[in-house]
Tab-separated table of C-alpha atoms in Angstrom:
chain	number	residue	atom	x	y	z
R	1	MET	CA	12.070	-44.698	-13.317
R	2	SER	CA	10.732	-41.260	-14.192
R	3	THR	CA	10.942	-38.330	-11.848
R	4	THR	CA	8.795	-35.242	-11.714
R	5	ALA	CA	10.549	-31.898	-11.781
R	6	PRO	CA	9.935	-29.853	-8.646
R	7	ASP	CA	7.339	-27.111	-8.865
R	8	PRO	CA	9.042	-24.005	-7.397
R	9	LEU	CA	5.789	-22.063	-7.190
R	10	ALA	CA	4.111	-24.857	-5.244
R	11	THR	CA	7.107	-24.844	-2.904
R	12	LEU	CA	6.469	-21.168	-2.201
R	13	GLY	CA	2.820	-21.945	-1.565
R	14	ALA	CA	3.906	-24.246	1.264
R	15	LEU	CA	5.844	-21.522	3.119
R	16	PRO	CA	4.621	-20.708	6.645
R	17	GLY	CA	1.792	-18.191	6.587
R	18	VAL	CA	1.194	-18.366	2.840
R	19	ALA	CA	-1.664	-20.867	3.134
R	20	ASP	CA	-3.413	-18.528	5.568
R	21	ALA	CA	-3.020	-15.611	3.144
R	22	VAL	CA	-4.352	-17.709	0.269
R	23	ASP	CA	-7.350	-18.838	2.321
R	24	SER	CA	-8.125	-15.304	3.448
R	25	VAL	CA	-8.006	-14.021	-0.135
R	26	ARG	CA	-10.250	-16.795	-1.415
R	27	LYS	CA	-12.861	-16.122	1.257
R	28	ALA	CA	-12.814	-12.385	0.543
R	29	VAL	CA	-13.159	-12.920	-3.212
R	30	ASP	CA	-16.001	-15.388	-2.722
R	31	ARG	CA	-17.863	-12.870	-0.572
R	32	VAL	CA	-17.788	-10.085	-3.136
R	33	TYR	CA	-18.714	-12.456	-5.970
R	34	GLY	CA	-21.703	-13.510	-3.879
R	35	HIS	CA	-22.982	-9.935	-3.536
R	36	ARG	CA	-26.456	-9.588	-4.982
R	37	VAL	CA	-25.392	-6.662	-7.204
R	38	MET	CA	-23.026	-9.014	-9.046
R	39	ARG	CA	-25.997	-10.932	-10.439
R	40	ARG	CA	-27.203	-8.056	-12.579
R	41	ARG	CA	-24.597	-5.319	-12.663
R	42	SER	CA	-21.227	-7.053	-12.667
R	43	ASN	CA	-20.115	-5.135	-15.770
R	44	GLU	CA	-20.478	-1.867	-13.869
R	45	VAL	CA	-18.447	-3.224	-10.961
R	46	THR	CA	-15.748	-4.408	-13.377
R	47	ALA	CA	-15.553	-0.984	-15.034
R	48	GLU	CA	-15.299	0.801	-11.703
R	49	ALA	CA	-12.692	-1.663	-10.434
R	50	ALA	CA	-10.616	-1.007	-13.559
R	51	LEU	CA	-10.722	2.740	-13.007
R	52	ARG	CA	-9.810	2.475	-9.343
R	53	GLY	CA	-7.112	-0.093	-10.039
R	54	ALA	CA	-5.514	2.177	-12.628
R	55	ARG	CA	-5.591	5.096	-10.201
R	56	GLY	CA	-3.938	2.964	-7.513
R	57	SER	CA	-1.192	1.680	-9.799
R	58	ALA	CA	-0.468	5.203	-11.024
R	59	ALA	CA	-0.302	6.455	-7.421
R	60	LEU	CA	2.499	3.970	-6.705
R	61	ALA	CA	4.279	5.260	-9.810
R	62	GLY	CA	4.166	8.806	-8.436
R	63	ALA	CA	0.937	10.137	-9.978
R	64	ASP	CA	-1.372	10.143	-6.955
R	65	TRP	CA	-4.486	11.794	-8.360
R	66	ASN	CA	-7.928	12.040	-6.847
R	67	LEU	CA	-10.261	9.392	-8.282
R	68	GLU	CA	-12.710	11.977	-9.549
R	69	GLU	CA	-9.941	13.806	-11.395
R	70	VAL	CA	-8.980	10.553	-13.121
R	71	ARG	CA	-12.640	9.977	-13.977
R	72	ARG	CA	-13.123	13.509	-15.312
R	73	ARG	CA	-9.948	13.946	-17.344
R	74	THR	CA	-9.922	12.967	-21.011
R	75	ASP	CA	-6.494	14.227	-22.113
R	76	PHE	CA	-3.447	12.503	-20.591
R	77	SER	CA	-0.838	13.799	-23.016
R	78	GLY	CA	0.473	16.616	-20.833
R	79	ASP	CA	3.082	16.390	-18.084
R	80	GLY	CA	4.734	13.273	-16.691
R	81	GLU	CA	2.008	12.546	-14.131
R	82	SER	CA	-0.705	12.810	-16.784
R	83	GLN	CA	1.190	10.348	-18.960
R	84	VAL	CA	1.507	7.885	-16.066
R	85	ILE	CA	-2.247	8.063	-15.425
R	86	GLY	CA	-2.941	7.556	-19.117
R	87	ALA	CA	-0.573	4.589	-19.239
R	88	ALA	CA	-2.241	2.973	-16.212
R	89	LEU	CA	-5.704	3.397	-17.734
R	90	ARG	CA	-4.611	1.918	-21.054
R	91	LEU	CA	-2.986	-1.046	-19.363
R	92	THR	CA	-6.032	-1.822	-17.260
R	93	ALA	CA	-8.234	-1.720	-20.351
R	94	GLU	CA	-5.832	-4.013	-22.206
R	95	ALA	CA	-5.364	-6.656	-19.495
R	96	GLY	CA	-8.527	-8.615	-20.142
R	97	GLN	CA	-7.799	-8.829	-23.872
R	98	LEU	CA	-4.533	-10.700	-23.415
R	99	LEU	CA	-5.499	-13.766	-21.398
R	100	SER	CA	-5.334	-16.309	-24.214
R	101	ILE	CA	-1.984	-14.960	-25.416
R	102	TRP	CA	-0.590	-14.987	-21.857
R	103	ARG	CA	-1.178	-18.735	-21.615
R	104	GLN	CA	0.769	-19.280	-24.857
R	105	SER	CA	3.439	-16.566	-24.815
R	106	PRO	CA	3.876	-14.492	-21.654
R	107	LEU	CA	6.806	-12.605	-23.177
R	108	ARG	CA	4.646	-11.412	-26.078
R	109	VAL	CA	2.134	-10.101	-23.563
R	110	LEU	CA	4.796	-8.254	-21.588
R	111	ALA	CA	6.061	-6.643	-24.794
R	112	ARG	CA	2.513	-5.638	-25.676
R	113	LEU	CA	1.943	-4.174	-22.215
R	114	HIS	CA	5.009	-1.986	-22.507
R	115	LEU	CA	3.946	-0.861	-25.960
R	116	VAL	CA	0.513	0.078	-24.619
R	117	ALA	CA	1.971	1.833	-21.569
R	118	ALA	CA	4.490	3.861	-23.571
R	119	GLY	CA	1.851	5.047	-26.004
R	120	GLY	CA	4.416	6.800	-28.175
R	121	ALA	CA	6.094	8.516	-25.221
R	122	ALA	CA	9.403	6.640	-25.660
R	123	PRO	CA	11.716	6.208	-28.653
R	124	ASP	CA	10.170	3.696	-31.038
R	125	ASP	CA	13.119	1.321	-31.003
R	126	ALA	CA	13.014	1.050	-27.210
R	127	VAL	CA	9.308	0.280	-26.897
R	128	GLY	CA	7.959	-3.222	-26.528
R	129	ARG	CA	11.274	-5.017	-26.024
R	130	PRO	CA	13.565	-5.771	-23.086
R	131	ARG	CA	16.294	-3.207	-22.588
R	132	LEU	CA	19.722	-3.671	-24.118
R	133	ALA	CA	23.077	-3.359	-22.376
R	134	GLY	CA	23.711	0.204	-21.243
R	135	GLU	CA	20.155	1.459	-21.769
R	136	PRO	CA	18.778	3.497	-18.837
R	137	VAL	CA	15.715	2.626	-16.774
R	138	ASP	CA	13.280	5.183	-15.422
R	139	GLU	CA	11.658	3.591	-12.353
R	140	PRO	CA	11.776	6.088	-9.472
R	141	LEU	CA	10.071	3.952	-6.817
R	142	ILE	CA	12.410	0.941	-6.993
R	143	GLU	CA	16.035	1.666	-6.153
R	144	ALA	CA	17.325	-1.919	-5.923
R	145	PRO	CA	20.365	-2.833	-8.021
R	146	LEU	CA	19.472	-3.254	-11.657
R	147	PRO	CA	20.209	-6.651	-13.264
R	148	ASP	CA	22.166	-6.429	-16.505
R	149	ALA	CA	20.538	-7.113	-19.860
R	150	ASP	CA	21.802	-10.690	-20.107
R	151	GLU	CA	20.434	-11.564	-16.684
R	152	VAL	CA	17.117	-9.944	-17.585
R	153	ALA	CA	16.838	-12.036	-20.745
R	154	GLY	CA	17.621	-15.260	-18.912
R	155	ARG	CA	15.270	-14.635	-16.030
R	156	LEU	CA	12.439	-13.571	-18.339
R	157	GLU	CA	12.819	-16.879	-20.171
R	158	GLY	CA	12.760	-18.653	-16.827
R	159	LEU	CA	9.618	-16.826	-15.739
R	160	SER	CA	7.944	-17.618	-19.040
R	161	GLY	CA	8.878	-21.269	-18.627
R	162	LEU	CA	7.302	-21.412	-15.175
R	163	ILE	CA	4.055	-19.957	-16.479
R	164	LEU	CA	3.915	-22.219	-19.513
R	165	ALA	CA	4.706	-25.325	-17.457
R	166	GLY	CA	1.754	-24.673	-15.177
R	167	SER	CA	1.711	-25.098	-11.438
R	168	THR	CA	-0.409	-26.443	-8.639
R	169	ALA	CA	0.361	-23.274	-6.677
R	170	PRO	CA	-2.530	-20.980	-5.756
R	171	ALA	CA	-3.179	-18.038	-8.063
R	172	LEU	CA	-2.055	-15.577	-5.387
R	173	VAL	CA	1.396	-17.171	-5.243
R	174	THR	CA	1.855	-17.138	-9.017
R	175	ALA	CA	0.603	-13.551	-9.298
R	176	ALA	CA	2.922	-12.382	-6.518
R	177	VAL	CA	5.948	-14.049	-8.116
R	178	VAL	CA	5.188	-12.601	-11.563
R	179	HIS	CA	4.757	-9.158	-10.012
R	180	GLY	CA	7.896	-9.406	-7.880
R	181	GLU	CA	10.105	-10.802	-10.630
R	182	LEU	CA	9.146	-8.069	-13.081
R	183	LEU	CA	9.845	-5.415	-10.448
R	184	ALA	CA	13.199	-7.027	-9.727
R	185	LEU	CA	14.182	-7.184	-13.406
R	186	ARG	CA	12.701	-3.884	-14.601
R	187	PRO	CA	13.075	-5.270	-18.133
R	188	PHE	CA	11.909	-2.149	-19.948
R	189	GLY	CA	13.210	1.378	-20.053
R	190	SER	CA	10.040	2.764	-18.482
R	191	TYR	CA	6.699	1.881	-16.858
R	192	ASN	CA	8.004	-1.339	-15.280
R	193	GLY	CA	5.926	-0.964	-12.119
R	194	LEU	CA	2.740	-0.406	-14.101
R	195	VAL	CA	3.516	-3.410	-16.297
R	196	ALA	CA	4.318	-5.616	-13.273
R	197	ARG	CA	1.043	-4.768	-11.549
R	198	THR	CA	-0.912	-5.343	-14.761
R	199	ALA	CA	0.734	-8.745	-15.158
R	200	GLU	CA	-0.341	-9.560	-11.606
R	201	ARG	CA	-3.902	-8.600	-12.592
R	202	ILE	CA	-3.744	-10.856	-15.682
R	203	VAL	CA	-2.684	-13.839	-13.568
R	204	LEU	CA	-5.479	-13.259	-11.054
R	205	ILE	CA	-8.056	-13.020	-13.840
R	206	GLY	CA	-6.748	-15.876	-15.957
R	207	SER	CA	-6.385	-18.246	-13.005
R	208	GLY	CA	-10.099	-18.083	-12.317
R	209	LEU	CA	-9.641	-16.455	-8.923
R	210	ASP	CA	-11.042	-13.149	-10.209
R	211	PRO	CA	-12.507	-13.908	-13.662
R	212	LYS	CA	-14.592	-10.721	-13.829
R	213	SER	CA	-11.661	-8.536	-12.723
R	214	ILE	CA	-13.484	-6.958	-9.805
R	215	CYS	CA	-10.746	-7.328	-7.145
R	216	PRO	CA	-8.182	-4.638	-8.021
R	217	ALA	CA	-5.002	-5.499	-6.146
R	218	GLU	CA	-3.545	-2.190	-7.340
R	219	VAL	CA	-5.969	-0.400	-5.016
R	220	GLY	CA	-4.672	-2.414	-2.096
R	221	HIS	CA	-1.030	-1.890	-2.979
R	222	ALA	CA	-1.621	1.851	-3.069
R	223	GLU	CA	-3.648	1.845	0.145
R	224	GLN	CA	-0.872	0.066	2.035
R	225	GLY	CA	1.466	2.830	0.895
R	226	ARG	CA	4.655	3.149	-1.105
R	227	ALA	CA	6.920	2.509	1.893
R	228	ALA	CA	5.174	-0.763	2.756
R	229	TYR	CA	5.244	-1.801	-0.896
R	230	VAL	CA	8.989	-1.246	-1.151
R	231	ALA	CA	9.638	-2.960	2.197
R	232	ALA	CA	7.641	-6.036	1.152
R	233	PHE	CA	9.408	-6.075	-2.208
R	234	GLU	CA	12.760	-6.134	-0.417
R	235	GLY	CA	11.558	-9.403	1.102
R	236	TYR	CA	11.057	-10.767	-2.398
R	237	LEU	CA	14.519	-9.609	-3.416
R	238	SER	CA	16.064	-11.339	-0.406
R	239	GLY	CA	14.898	-14.701	-1.708
R	240	THR	CA	14.604	-16.006	1.851
R	241	PRO	CA	11.567	-18.050	2.885
R	242	ASP	CA	10.448	-15.349	5.327
R	243	GLY	CA	10.979	-12.590	2.767
R	244	MET	CA	9.101	-14.414	0.029
R	245	ALA	CA	6.250	-15.259	2.398
R	246	ALA	CA	6.027	-11.616	3.475
R	247	TRP	CA	5.816	-10.460	-0.156
R	248	ILE	CA	3.104	-12.992	-0.979
R	249	ALA	CA	1.163	-11.991	2.133
R	250	HIS	CA	1.497	-8.325	1.167
R	251	CYS	CA	0.074	-9.100	-2.276
R	252	GLY	CA	-2.723	-11.072	-0.628
R	253	ARG	CA	-3.605	-8.137	1.579
R	254	ALA	CA	-3.645	-5.940	-1.521
R	255	VAL	CA	-6.241	-8.216	-3.133
R	256	GLU	CA	-8.339	-8.159	0.038
R	257	LEU	CA	-8.278	-4.363	0.097
R	258	GLY	CA	-9.273	-4.378	-3.561
R	259	VAL	CA	-12.181	-6.623	-2.629
R	260	ARG	CA	-13.185	-4.164	0.081
R	261	GLU	CA	-13.156	-1.355	-2.492
R	262	SER	CA	-15.363	-3.282	-4.906
R	263	THR	CA	-17.695	-4.328	-2.092
R	264	ALA	CA	-18.201	-0.624	-1.368
R	265	VAL	CA	-18.945	-0.097	-5.077
R	266	CYS	CA	-21.534	-2.894	-4.925
R	267	GLU	CA	-23.143	-1.322	-1.867
R	268	ALA	CA	-23.269	2.069	-3.579
R	269	LEU	CA	-24.868	0.563	-6.690
R	270	GLN	CA	-27.398	-1.191	-4.518
R	271	ARG	CA	-28.313	2.088	-2.868
R	272	GLY	CA	-28.490	3.793	-6.258
R	273	ALA	CA	-25.600	6.098	-5.337
R	274	ALA	CA	-23.243	5.046	-8.116
């Protein structure tokens, strides 16, 4: 008699409150996709969502710039904040190009994301690969204990296996787990938060929940604030059912706030104000 291996992501999807978060996200996404502007000008909404998503992700990483300053600036090679903004913009532009590779080799995509984020700002031999034993990590927002290099390697393989195996879990659950696990591991020497949030974006796009990438969860994460982000992430780290459900719900709320942002963009385009 054959047995089917349990689907851990589907198990998370059955946690109390998660189904409500998933349903709320789906309804919000459906509403913005049904906006009349999306019929003719979806490319403009996608471009604006990318810009605002990058700004939000950078804000969580400590570079909280005004949107118009991000829009206006062309040189991001200056101080640390400029480099973070530049990294976030590059990652957002890259996300949609990596969907087919993500389905075949998530670890290759993560390496590519770090390479894109670093943009020559880190030593060449440390870019695009998980950190080695004793190598430092620059991630100021997350102060949780840092797993050692062997644990990182093992858990990355486990995460990759989950993605490759597929799951019946809703896209929100998978995206939240990918995001949370990468934050927990901080596998690279730098830009781990930016990479984690970009990976979340890739899952949401590739799953079909947000195929046009118009629902920037990064906006919602930033809008909820750094303190709320860290508190929700501590729930993920706890591994308890309540903690995991709280993290997934937090990520769901972030998507909904991203939807609200893009709905405002649609309304502005309809009025001819954007």
